[in-house]
PDB file of N, CA and C in Angstrom:
ATOM      1  N   MET S   1     106.619 121.874  -5.712  1.00 85.00           N
ATOM      2  CA  MET S   1     105.621 122.311  -4.624  1.00 85.00           C
ATOM      3  C   MET S   1     104.899 123.569  -4.974  1.00 85.00           C
ATOM      4  N   ALA S   2     105.834 124.585  -5.254  1.00 92.00           N
ATOM      5  CA  ALA S   2     105.131 126.072  -5.380  1.00 92.00           C
ATOM      6  C   ALA S   2     104.095 126.056  -6.620  1.00 92.00           C
ATOM      7  N   ARG S   3     104.610 125.190  -7.742  1.00 93.00           N
ATOM      8  CA  ARG S   3     103.485 125.011  -8.814  1.00 93.00           C
ATOM      9  C   ARG S   3     102.310 124.545  -8.352  1.00 93.00           C
ATOM     10  N   THR S   4     102.251 123.568  -7.623  1.00 95.00           N
ATOM     11  CA  THR S   4     101.074 122.775  -7.150  1.00 95.00           C
ATOM     12  C   THR S   4     100.163 123.869  -6.479  1.00 95.00           C
ATOM     13  N   VAL S   5     100.823 124.636  -5.563  1.00 95.00           N
ATOM     14  CA  VAL S   5     100.120 125.682  -4.648  1.00 95.00           C
ATOM     15  C   VAL S   5      99.514 126.702  -5.659  1.00 95.00           C
ATOM     16  N   LEU S   6     100.175 127.150  -6.648  1.00 95.00           N
ATOM     17  CA  LEU S   6      99.737 128.091  -7.614  1.00 95.00           C
ATOM     18  C   LEU S   6      98.650 127.652  -8.569  1.00 95.00           C
ATOM     19  N   TYR S   7      98.813 126.430  -8.927  1.00 94.00           N
ATOM     20  CA  TYR S   7      97.676 125.824  -9.778  1.00 94.00           C
ATOM     21  C   TYR S   7      96.492 125.568  -8.929  1.00 94.00           C
ATOM     22  N   ALA S   8      96.589 125.232  -7.666  1.00 95.00           N
ATOM     23  CA  ALA S   8      95.455 124.963  -6.745  1.00 95.00           C
ATOM     24  C   ALA S   8      94.707 126.290  -6.385  1.00 95.00           C
ATOM     25  N   CYS S   9      95.418 127.458  -6.648  1.00 95.00           N
ATOM     26  CA  CYS S   9      94.828 128.669  -6.350  1.00 95.00           C
ATOM     27  C   CYS S   9      94.410 129.494  -7.693  1.00 95.00           C
ATOM     28  N   TYR S  10      94.360 128.616  -8.697  1.00 95.00           N
ATOM     29  CA  TYR S  10      93.873 129.015 -10.083  1.00 95.00           C
ATOM     30  C   TYR S  10      94.829 129.912 -10.869  1.00 95.00           C
ATOM     31  N   PHE S  11      95.859 129.865 -10.411  1.00 94.00           N
ATOM     32  CA  PHE S  11      97.034 130.720 -11.321  1.00 94.00           C
ATOM     33  C   PHE S  11      97.318 129.826 -12.588  1.00 94.00           C
ATOM     34  N   GLN S  12      97.694 130.415 -13.643  1.00 94.00           N
ATOM     35  CA  GLN S  12      97.825 129.980 -14.902  1.00 94.00           C
ATOM     36  C   GLN S  12      99.407 130.402 -15.320  1.00 94.00           C
ATOM     37  N   TYR S  13     100.118 129.523 -15.880  1.00 93.00           N
ATOM     38  CA  TYR S  13     101.399 129.845 -16.357  1.00 93.00           C
ATOM     39  C   TYR S  13     101.339 130.594 -17.683  1.00 93.00           C
ATOM     40  N   SER S  14     102.126 131.641 -17.742  1.00 90.00           N
ATOM     41  CA  SER S  14     102.208 132.427 -18.864  1.00 90.00           C
ATOM     42  C   SER S  14     103.486 132.525 -19.460  1.00 90.00           C
ATOM     43  N   PRO S  15     103.712 131.582 -20.596  1.00 91.00           N
ATOM     44  CA  PRO S  15     105.211 131.672 -21.054  1.00 91.00           C
ATOM     45  C   PRO S  15     105.563 133.035 -21.506  1.00 91.00           C
ATOM     46  N   HIS S  16     104.778 133.752 -22.071  1.00 86.00           N
ATOM     47  CA  HIS S  16     105.232 135.139 -22.758  1.00 86.00           C
ATOM     48  C   HIS S  16     105.845 136.128 -21.277  1.00 86.00           C
ATOM     49  N   GLU S  17     105.262 135.849 -20.271  1.00 83.00           N
ATOM     50  CA  GLU S  17     105.723 136.634 -19.206  1.00 83.00           C
ATOM     51  C   GLU S  17     106.608 135.910 -18.333  1.00 83.00           C
ATOM     52  N   ALA S  18     106.802 134.505 -18.483  1.00 86.00           N
ATOM     53  CA  ALA S  18     107.520 133.562 -17.809  1.00 86.00           C
ATOM     54  C   ALA S  18     107.129 133.759 -16.267  1.00 86.00           C
ATOM     55  N   ALA S  19     105.819 133.690 -16.060  1.00 88.00           N
ATOM     56  CA  ALA S  19     105.436 133.900 -14.764  1.00 88.00           C
ATOM     57  C   ALA S  19     104.028 133.302 -14.509  1.00 88.00           C
ATOM     58  N   PHE S  20     103.666 132.998 -13.303  1.00 91.00           N
ATOM     59  CA  PHE S  20     102.240 132.607 -13.028  1.00 91.00           C
ATOM     60  C   PHE S  20     101.339 133.754 -12.801  1.00 91.00           C
ATOM     61  N   VAL S  21     100.182 133.767 -13.433  1.00 90.00           N
ATOM     62  CA  VAL S  21      99.337 134.843 -13.352  1.00 90.00           C
ATOM     63  C   VAL S  21      97.890 134.316 -13.118  1.00 90.00           C
ATOM     64  N   LEU S  22      96.932 135.272 -12.472  1.00 91.00           N
ATOM     65  CA  LEU S  22      95.743 134.896 -12.301  1.00 91.00           C
ATOM     66  C   LEU S  22      95.036 135.614 -13.382  1.00 91.00           C
ATOM     67  N   PRO S  23      93.990 134.836 -13.985  1.00 89.00           N
ATOM     68  CA  PRO S  23      93.226 135.494 -15.187  1.00 89.00           C
ATOM     69  C   PRO S  23      92.485 136.687 -14.756  1.00 89.00           C
ATOM     70  N   ALA S  24      92.383 137.624 -15.598  1.00 87.00           N
ATOM     71  CA  ALA S  24      91.766 138.777 -15.516  1.00 87.00           C
ATOM     72  C   ALA S  24      90.169 138.578 -15.434  1.00 87.00           C
ATOM     73  N   SER S  25      89.752 137.392 -15.732  1.00 93.00           N
ATOM     74  CA  SER S  25      88.180 137.208 -15.761  1.00 93.00           C
ATOM     75  C   SER S  25      87.756 137.109 -14.252  1.00 93.00           C
ATOM     76  N   TYR S  26      88.687 136.741 -13.533  1.00 93.00           N
ATOM     77  CA  TYR S  26      88.214 136.837 -11.837  1.00 93.00           C
ATOM     78  C   TYR S  26      88.075 138.291 -11.421  1.00 93.00           C
ATOM     79  N   SER S  27      87.060 138.416 -10.565  1.00 93.00           N
ATOM     80  CA  SER S  27      86.783 139.901  -9.923  1.00 93.00           C
ATOM     81  C   SER S  27      88.146 140.064  -9.060  1.00 93.00           C
ATOM     82  N   THR S  28      88.248 141.429  -8.862  1.00 91.00           N
ATOM     83  CA  THR S  28      89.409 141.870  -7.935  1.00 91.00           C
ATOM     84  C   THR S  28      89.373 141.291  -6.694  1.00 91.00           C
ATOM     85  N   GLU S  29      88.250 141.138  -6.161  1.00 94.00           N
ATOM     86  CA  GLU S  29      88.080 140.478  -4.657  1.00 94.00           C
ATOM     87  C   GLU S  29      88.535 138.984  -4.783  1.00 94.00           C
ATOM     88  N   ALA S  30      88.118 138.240  -5.827  1.00 94.00           N
ATOM     89  CA  ALA S  30      88.401 137.031  -5.983  1.00 94.00           C
ATOM     90  C   ALA S  30      89.898 136.717  -6.148  1.00 94.00           C
ATOM     91  N   ARG S  31      90.518 137.517  -7.000  1.00 92.00           N
ATOM     92  CA  ARG S  31      91.948 137.650  -7.211  1.00 92.00           C
ATOM     93  C   ARG S  31      92.647 137.746  -5.810  1.00 92.00           C
ATOM     94  N   ALA S  32      92.318 138.877  -5.142  1.00 92.00           N
ATOM     95  CA  ALA S  32      92.880 139.100  -3.751  1.00 92.00           C
ATOM     96  C   ALA S  32      92.854 137.919  -2.851  1.00 92.00           C
ATOM     97  N   LEU S  33      91.866 137.282  -2.867  1.00 95.00           N
ATOM     98  CA  LEU S  33      91.626 136.145  -1.972  1.00 95.00           C
ATOM     99  C   LEU S  33      92.571 134.893  -2.423  1.00 95.00           C
ATOM    100  N   LEU S  34      92.578 134.583  -3.742  1.00 95.00           N
ATOM    101  CA  LEU S  34      93.482 133.558  -4.272  1.00 95.00           C
ATOM    102  C   LEU S  34      94.922 133.950  -4.122  1.00 95.00           C
ATOM    103  N   LEU S  35      95.351 135.262  -4.156  1.00 93.00           N
ATOM    104  CA  LEU S  35      96.599 135.710  -4.015  1.00 93.00           C
ATOM    105  C   LEU S  35      96.981 135.439  -2.648  1.00 93.00           C
ATOM    106  N   GLN S  36      96.175 135.958  -1.690  1.00 93.00           N
ATOM    107  CA  GLN S  36      96.526 135.795  -0.249  1.00 93.00           C
ATOM    108  C   GLN S  36      96.637 134.327   0.021  1.00 93.00           C
ATOM    109  N   SER S  37      95.705 133.485  -0.289  1.00 95.00           N
ATOM    110  CA  SER S  37      95.817 132.018  -0.080  1.00 95.00           C
ATOM    111  C   SER S  37      97.107 131.469  -0.561  1.00 95.00           C
ATOM    112  N   ALA S  38      97.546 131.791  -1.721  1.00 95.00           N
ATOM    113  CA  ALA S  38      98.828 131.296  -2.297  1.00 95.00           C
ATOM    114  C   ALA S  38     100.001 131.647  -1.432  1.00 95.00           C
ATOM    115  N   VAL S  39      99.980 133.023  -1.099  1.00 94.00           N
ATOM    116  CA  VAL S  39     101.151 133.681  -0.408  1.00 94.00           C
ATOM    117  C   VAL S  39     101.169 132.914   0.984  1.00 94.00           C
ATOM    118  N   ARG S  40     100.115 132.631   1.619  1.00 94.00           N
ATOM    119  CA  ARG S  40     100.128 131.995   2.899  1.00 94.00           C
ATOM    120  C   ARG S  40     100.629 130.626   2.815  1.00 94.00           C
ATOM    121  N   GLN S  41     100.202 129.830   1.911  1.00 95.00           N
ATOM    122  CA  GLN S  41     100.641 128.488   1.691  1.00 95.00           C
ATOM    123  C   GLN S  41     102.233 128.470   1.300  1.00 95.00           C
ATOM    124  N   LEU S  42     102.569 129.291   0.474  1.00 95.00           N
ATOM    125  CA  LEU S  42     103.921 129.268   0.025  1.00 95.00           C
ATOM    126  C   LEU S  42     104.932 129.748   1.082  1.00 95.00           C
ATOM    127  N   THR S  43     104.522 130.745   2.107  1.00 93.00           N
ATOM    128  CA  THR S  43     105.239 131.221   2.961  1.00 93.00           C
ATOM    129  C   THR S  43     105.494 130.194   4.015  1.00 93.00           C
ATOM    130  N   VAL S  44     104.581 129.436   4.227  1.00 94.00           N
ATOM    131  CA  VAL S  44     104.705 128.238   5.366  1.00 94.00           C
ATOM    132  C   VAL S  44     105.531 127.284   4.776  1.00 94.00           C
ATOM    133  N   GLN S  45     105.662 127.024   3.579  1.00 94.00           N
ATOM    134  CA  GLN S  45     106.727 126.155   3.006  1.00 94.00           C
ATOM    135  C   GLN S  45     108.112 126.715   2.862  1.00 94.00           C
ATOM    136  N   GLY S  46     108.160 128.071   3.178  1.00 94.00           N
ATOM    137  CA  GLY S  46     109.571 128.644   3.145  1.00 94.00           C
ATOM    138  C   GLY S  46     109.866 129.252   1.720  1.00 94.00           C
ATOM    139  N   ILE S  47     108.808 129.366   0.924  1.00 93.00           N
ATOM    140  CA  ILE S  47     109.102 129.913  -0.472  1.00 93.00           C
ATOM    141  C   ILE S  47     108.745 131.328  -0.548  1.00 93.00           C
ATOM    142  N   GLY S  48     109.614 132.080  -0.813  1.00 89.00           N
ATOM    143  CA  GLY S  48     109.572 133.537  -1.141  1.00 89.00           C
ATOM    144  C   GLY S  48     108.743 133.843  -2.221  1.00 89.00           C
ATOM    145  N   VAL S  49     107.949 135.056  -2.327  1.00 85.00           N
ATOM    146  CA  VAL S  49     107.087 135.389  -3.423  1.00 85.00           C
ATOM    147  C   VAL S  49     107.455 136.770  -3.915  1.00 85.00           C
ATOM    148  N   ASN S  50     107.508 137.024  -5.126  1.00 82.00           N
ATOM    149  CA  ASN S  50     107.605 138.234  -5.703  1.00 82.00           C
ATOM    150  C   ASN S  50     106.507 138.598  -6.473  1.00 82.00           C
ATOM    151  N   PHE S  51     106.109 139.935  -6.402  1.00 79.00           N
ATOM    152  CA  PHE S  51     104.927 140.393  -7.268  1.00 79.00           C
ATOM    153  C   PHE S  51     105.237 141.474  -8.225  1.00 79.00           C
ATOM    154  N   ARG S  52     104.695 141.429  -9.393  1.00 76.00           N
ATOM    155  CA  ARG S  52     104.701 142.350 -10.377  1.00 76.00           C
ATOM    156  C   ARG S  52     103.477 142.475 -11.193  1.00 76.00           C
ATOM    157  N   HIS S  53     103.258 143.604 -11.734  1.00 73.00           N
ATOM    158  CA  HIS S  53     101.931 143.886 -12.529  1.00 73.00           C
ATOM    159  C   HIS S  53     102.281 143.100 -13.878  1.00 73.00           C
ATOM    160  N   ALA S  54     101.224 142.579 -14.366  1.00 66.00           N
ATOM    161  CA  ALA S  54     101.340 141.926 -15.647  1.00 66.00           C
ATOM    162  C   ALA S  54     101.792 142.829 -16.739  1.00 66.00           C
ATOM    163  N   ALA S  55     102.392 142.219 -17.597  1.00 65.00           N
ATOM    164  CA  ALA S  55     102.660 143.094 -18.647  1.00 65.00           C
ATOM    165  C   ALA S  55     101.638 143.661 -19.499  1.00 65.00           C
ATOM    166  N   PRO S  56     101.590 144.727 -19.875  1.00 69.00           N
ATOM    167  CA  PRO S  56     100.491 145.344 -20.634  1.00 69.00           C
ATOM    168  C   PRO S  56     100.314 144.566 -21.917  1.00 69.00           C
ATOM    169  N   ILE S  57      99.165 144.493 -22.480  1.00 65.00           N
ATOM    170  CA  ILE S  57      98.790 143.830 -23.695  1.00 65.00           C
ATOM    171  C   ILE S  57      99.337 144.983 -24.830  1.00 65.00           C
ATOM    172  N   PRO S  58     100.298 144.383 -25.558  1.00 68.00           N
ATOM    173  CA  PRO S  58     100.728 145.428 -26.695  1.00 68.00           C
ATOM    174  C   PRO S  58      99.740 145.739 -27.746  1.00 68.00           C
ATOM    175  N   SER S  59      99.706 146.857 -28.144  1.00 72.00           N
ATOM    176  CA  SER S  59      98.740 147.426 -29.058  1.00 72.00           C
ATOM    177  C   SER S  59      99.346 146.955 -30.424  1.00 72.00           C
ATOM    178  N   VAL S  60      98.483 146.972 -31.392  1.00 66.00           N
ATOM    179  CA  VAL S  60      99.065 146.633 -32.761  1.00 66.00           C
ATOM    180  C   VAL S  60      99.695 147.767 -33.382  1.00 66.00           C
ATOM    181  N   PRO S  61     101.002 147.539 -33.662  1.00 66.00           N
ATOM    182  CA  PRO S  61     101.724 148.693 -34.149  1.00 66.00           C
ATOM    183  C   PRO S  61     101.185 149.212 -35.449  1.00 66.00           C
ATOM    184  N   PRO S  62     101.275 150.525 -35.888  1.00 63.00           N
ATOM    185  CA  PRO S  62     100.778 150.902 -37.163  1.00 63.00           C
ATOM    186  C   PRO S  62     101.721 150.327 -38.226  1.00 63.00           C
ATOM    187  N   ARG S  63     101.018 149.975 -39.359  1.00 66.00           N
ATOM    188  CA  ARG S  63     101.812 149.465 -40.443  1.00 66.00           C
ATOM    189  C   ARG S  63     102.656 150.561 -41.024  1.00 66.00           C
ATOM    190  N   THR S  64     103.778 150.261 -41.505  1.00 65.00           N
ATOM    191  CA  THR S  64     104.511 151.319 -42.309  1.00 65.00           C
ATOM    192  C   THR S  64     104.787 150.792 -43.568  1.00 65.00           C
ATOM    193  N   ALA S  65     105.025 151.767 -44.533  1.00 59.00           N
ATOM    194  CA  ALA S  65     105.248 151.408 -45.842  1.00 59.00           C
ATOM    195  C   ALA S  65     106.347 150.570 -46.034  1.00 59.00           C
ATOM    196  N   ALA S  66     106.345 149.734 -47.076  1.00 58.00           N
ATOM    197  CA  ALA S  66     107.414 148.941 -47.268  1.00 58.00           C
ATOM    198  C   ALA S  66     108.507 149.625 -47.874  1.00 58.00           C
ATOM    199  N   PRO S  67     109.782 149.211 -47.353  1.00 57.00           N
ATOM    200  CA  PRO S  67     111.017 150.021 -48.131  1.00 57.00           C
ATOM    201  C   PRO S  67     110.864 149.997 -49.754  1.00 57.00           C
ATOM    202  N   ALA S  68     111.287 151.118 -50.368  1.00 57.00           N
ATOM    203  CA  ALA S  68     111.310 151.009 -51.813  1.00 57.00           C
ATOM    204  C   ALA S  68     112.361 150.137 -52.284  1.00 57.00           C
ATOM    205  N   LEU S  69     112.140 149.364 -53.467  1.00 59.00           N
ATOM    206  CA  LEU S  69     113.152 148.455 -53.783  1.00 59.00           C
ATOM    207  C   LEU S  69     114.164 149.415 -54.642  1.00 59.00           C
ATOM    208  N   GLY S  70     115.250 148.832 -54.793  1.00 59.00           N
ATOM    209  CA  GLY S  70     116.180 149.650 -55.503  1.00 59.00           C
ATOM    210  C   GLY S  70     117.614 149.742 -54.875  1.00 59.00           C
ATOM    211  N   ALA S  71     118.227 150.733 -54.996  1.00 56.00           N
ATOM    212  CA  ALA S  71     119.734 150.818 -54.484  1.00 56.00           C
ATOM    213  C   ALA S  71     119.652 150.737 -52.972  1.00 56.00           C
ATOM    214  N   PRO S  72     120.629 150.096 -52.243  1.00 57.00           N
ATOM    215  CA  PRO S  72     120.662 150.008 -50.843  1.00 57.00           C
ATOM    216  C   PRO S  72     120.742 151.456 -50.114  1.00 57.00           C
ATOM    217  N   PRO S  73     120.283 151.482 -48.750  1.00 57.00           N
ATOM    218  CA  PRO S  73     120.508 152.801 -48.206  1.00 57.00           C
ATOM    219  C   PRO S  73     121.807 153.425 -48.235  1.00 57.00           C
ATOM    220  N   GLY S  74     122.020 154.664 -48.587  1.00 58.00           N
ATOM    221  CA  GLY S  74     123.280 155.282 -48.639  1.00 58.00           C
ATOM    222  C   GLY S  74     123.956 155.156 -49.875  1.00 58.00           C
ATOM    223  N   ALA S  75     123.473 154.467 -50.788  1.00 56.00           N
ATOM    224  CA  ALA S  75     124.128 154.271 -52.166  1.00 56.00           C
ATOM    225  C   ALA S  75     123.937 155.627 -53.003  1.00 56.00           C
ATOM    226  N   ARG S  76     124.924 155.945 -53.882  1.00 58.00           N
ATOM    227  CA  ARG S  76     124.807 157.142 -54.746  1.00 58.00           C
ATOM    228  C   ARG S  76     123.759 157.016 -55.685  1.00 58.00           C
ATOM    229  N   GLN S  77     122.919 158.004 -55.745  1.00 55.00           N
ATOM    230  CA  GLN S  77     121.985 157.972 -56.992  1.00 55.00           C
ATOM    231  C   GLN S  77     122.706 158.450 -58.148  1.00 55.00           C
ATOM    232  N   PRO S  78     122.418 157.875 -59.275  1.00 57.00           N
ATOM    233  CA  PRO S  78     122.941 158.336 -60.639  1.00 57.00           C
ATOM    234  C   PRO S  78     122.452 159.766 -60.947  1.00 57.00           C
ATOM    235  N   THR S  79     123.309 160.535 -61.469  1.00 59.00           N
ATOM    236  CA  THR S  79     123.062 161.708 -61.880  1.00 59.00           C
ATOM    237  C   THR S  79     122.502 161.691 -63.407  1.00 59.00           C
ATOM    238  N   ALA S  80     121.628 162.756 -63.576  1.00 59.00           N
ATOM    239  CA  ALA S  80     120.962 162.913 -64.896  1.00 59.00           C
ATOM    240  C   ALA S  80     122.082 163.326 -65.909  1.00 59.00           C
ATOM    241  N   ARG S  81     122.124 162.722 -67.222  1.00 60.00           N
ATOM    242  CA  ARG S  81     122.987 163.293 -68.266  1.00 60.00           C
ATOM    243  C   ARG S  81     122.241 164.059 -69.284  1.00 60.00           C
ATOM    244  N   ARG S  82     122.875 164.984 -69.747  1.00 57.00           N
ATOM    245  CA  ARG S  82     122.432 166.077 -70.570  1.00 57.00           C
ATOM    246  C   ARG S  82     122.865 165.657 -72.093  1.00 57.00           C
TER     247      ARG S  82
END
Protein backbone atom coordinates (compact mmCIF):
# COMPACT_ATOMS: atom_id res chain seq x y z
CA MET A 1 0.00 0.00 0.00
CA ALA A 2 2.51 2.62 1.13
CA ARG A 3 4.97 1.70 -1.59
CA THR A 4 2.30 2.21 -4.27
CA VAL A 5 1.49 5.68 -2.94
CA LEU A 6 5.14 6.68 -2.75
CA TYR A 7 5.92 5.47 -6.27
CA ALA A 8 2.79 7.27 -7.57
CA CYS A 9 4.16 10.47 -6.00
CA TYR A 10 7.53 9.94 -7.80
CA PHE A 11 9.50 8.78 -4.78
CA GLN A 12 12.36 6.40 -5.52
CA TYR A 13 13.71 3.73 -3.21
CA SER A 14 17.32 4.31 -2.20
CA PRO A 15 18.88 1.08 -0.91
CA HIS A 16 21.89 2.98 0.47
CA GLU A 17 19.61 4.98 2.73
CA ALA A 18 16.99 2.25 3.17
CA ALA A 19 14.37 4.90 2.47
CA PHE A 20 12.13 6.37 -0.19
CA VAL A 21 13.47 9.69 -1.46
CA LEU A 22 12.42 12.35 -3.93
CA PRO A 23 14.97 13.07 -6.64
CA ALA A 24 16.85 16.34 -6.20
CA SER A 25 16.16 17.12 -9.85
CA TYR A 26 12.64 18.28 -8.91
CA SER A 27 12.21 21.88 -7.81
CA THR A 28 11.67 22.64 -4.14
CA GLU A 29 8.03 23.52 -4.86
CA ALA A 30 7.41 20.29 -6.79
CA ARG A 31 8.98 18.20 -4.02
CA ALA A 32 6.84 19.97 -1.41
CA LEU A 33 3.65 19.26 -3.36
CA LEU A 34 4.57 15.62 -3.94
CA LEU A 35 5.46 15.21 -0.29
CA GLN A 36 2.16 16.77 0.86
CA SER A 37 0.22 14.52 -1.51
CA ALA A 38 1.98 11.38 -0.27
CA VAL A 39 1.46 12.32 3.40
CA ARG A 40 -2.23 13.02 2.82
CA GLN A 41 -2.79 9.69 1.06
CA LEU A 42 -0.80 7.68 3.61
CA THR A 43 -2.49 9.35 6.58
CA VAL A 44 -5.93 8.47 5.19
CA GLN A 45 -4.79 4.84 5.12
CA GLY A 46 -3.62 5.06 8.74
CA ILE A 47 0.07 4.91 7.84
CA GLY A 48 2.43 7.09 9.88
CA VAL A 49 5.21 8.99 8.14
CA ASN A 50 8.70 9.87 9.43
CA PHE A 51 10.86 12.46 7.75
CA ARG A 52 14.59 12.94 7.74
CA HIS A 53 17.06 14.81 5.62
CA ALA A 54 18.78 12.73 3.01
CA ALA A 55 22.23 11.52 3.89
CA PRO A 56 24.87 13.90 2.56
CA ILE A 57 26.79 12.73 -0.44
CA PRO A 58 30.12 11.51 0.90
CA SER A 59 33.14 13.33 -0.38
CA VAL A 60 36.00 11.30 -1.75
CA PRO A 61 38.39 10.64 1.14
CA PRO A 62 41.97 11.71 0.56
CA ARG A 63 44.29 8.93 -0.49
CA THR A 64 46.71 7.85 2.17
CA ALA A 65 50.09 6.35 1.59
CA ALA A 66 50.17 2.59 1.58
CA PRO A 67 51.68 1.08 4.72
CA ALA A 68 55.34 0.22 4.41
CA LEU A 69 56.14 -3.42 3.92
CA GLY A 70 58.26 -5.06 6.54
CA ALA A 71 57.84 -5.85 10.20
CA PRO A 72 54.36 -5.71 11.69
CA PRO A 73 53.47 -2.67 13.80
CA GLY A 74 55.04 -2.77 17.23
CA ALA A 75 57.79 -5.21 16.22
CA ARG A 76 61.28 -4.45 17.51
CA GLN A 77 63.61 -2.98 14.94
CA PRO A 78 67.01 -4.68 14.62
CA THR A 79 69.89 -2.74 16.10
CA ALA A 80 72.96 -1.90 14.08
CA ARG A 81 76.05 -3.97 14.84
CA ARG A 82 79.48 -2.42 14.98
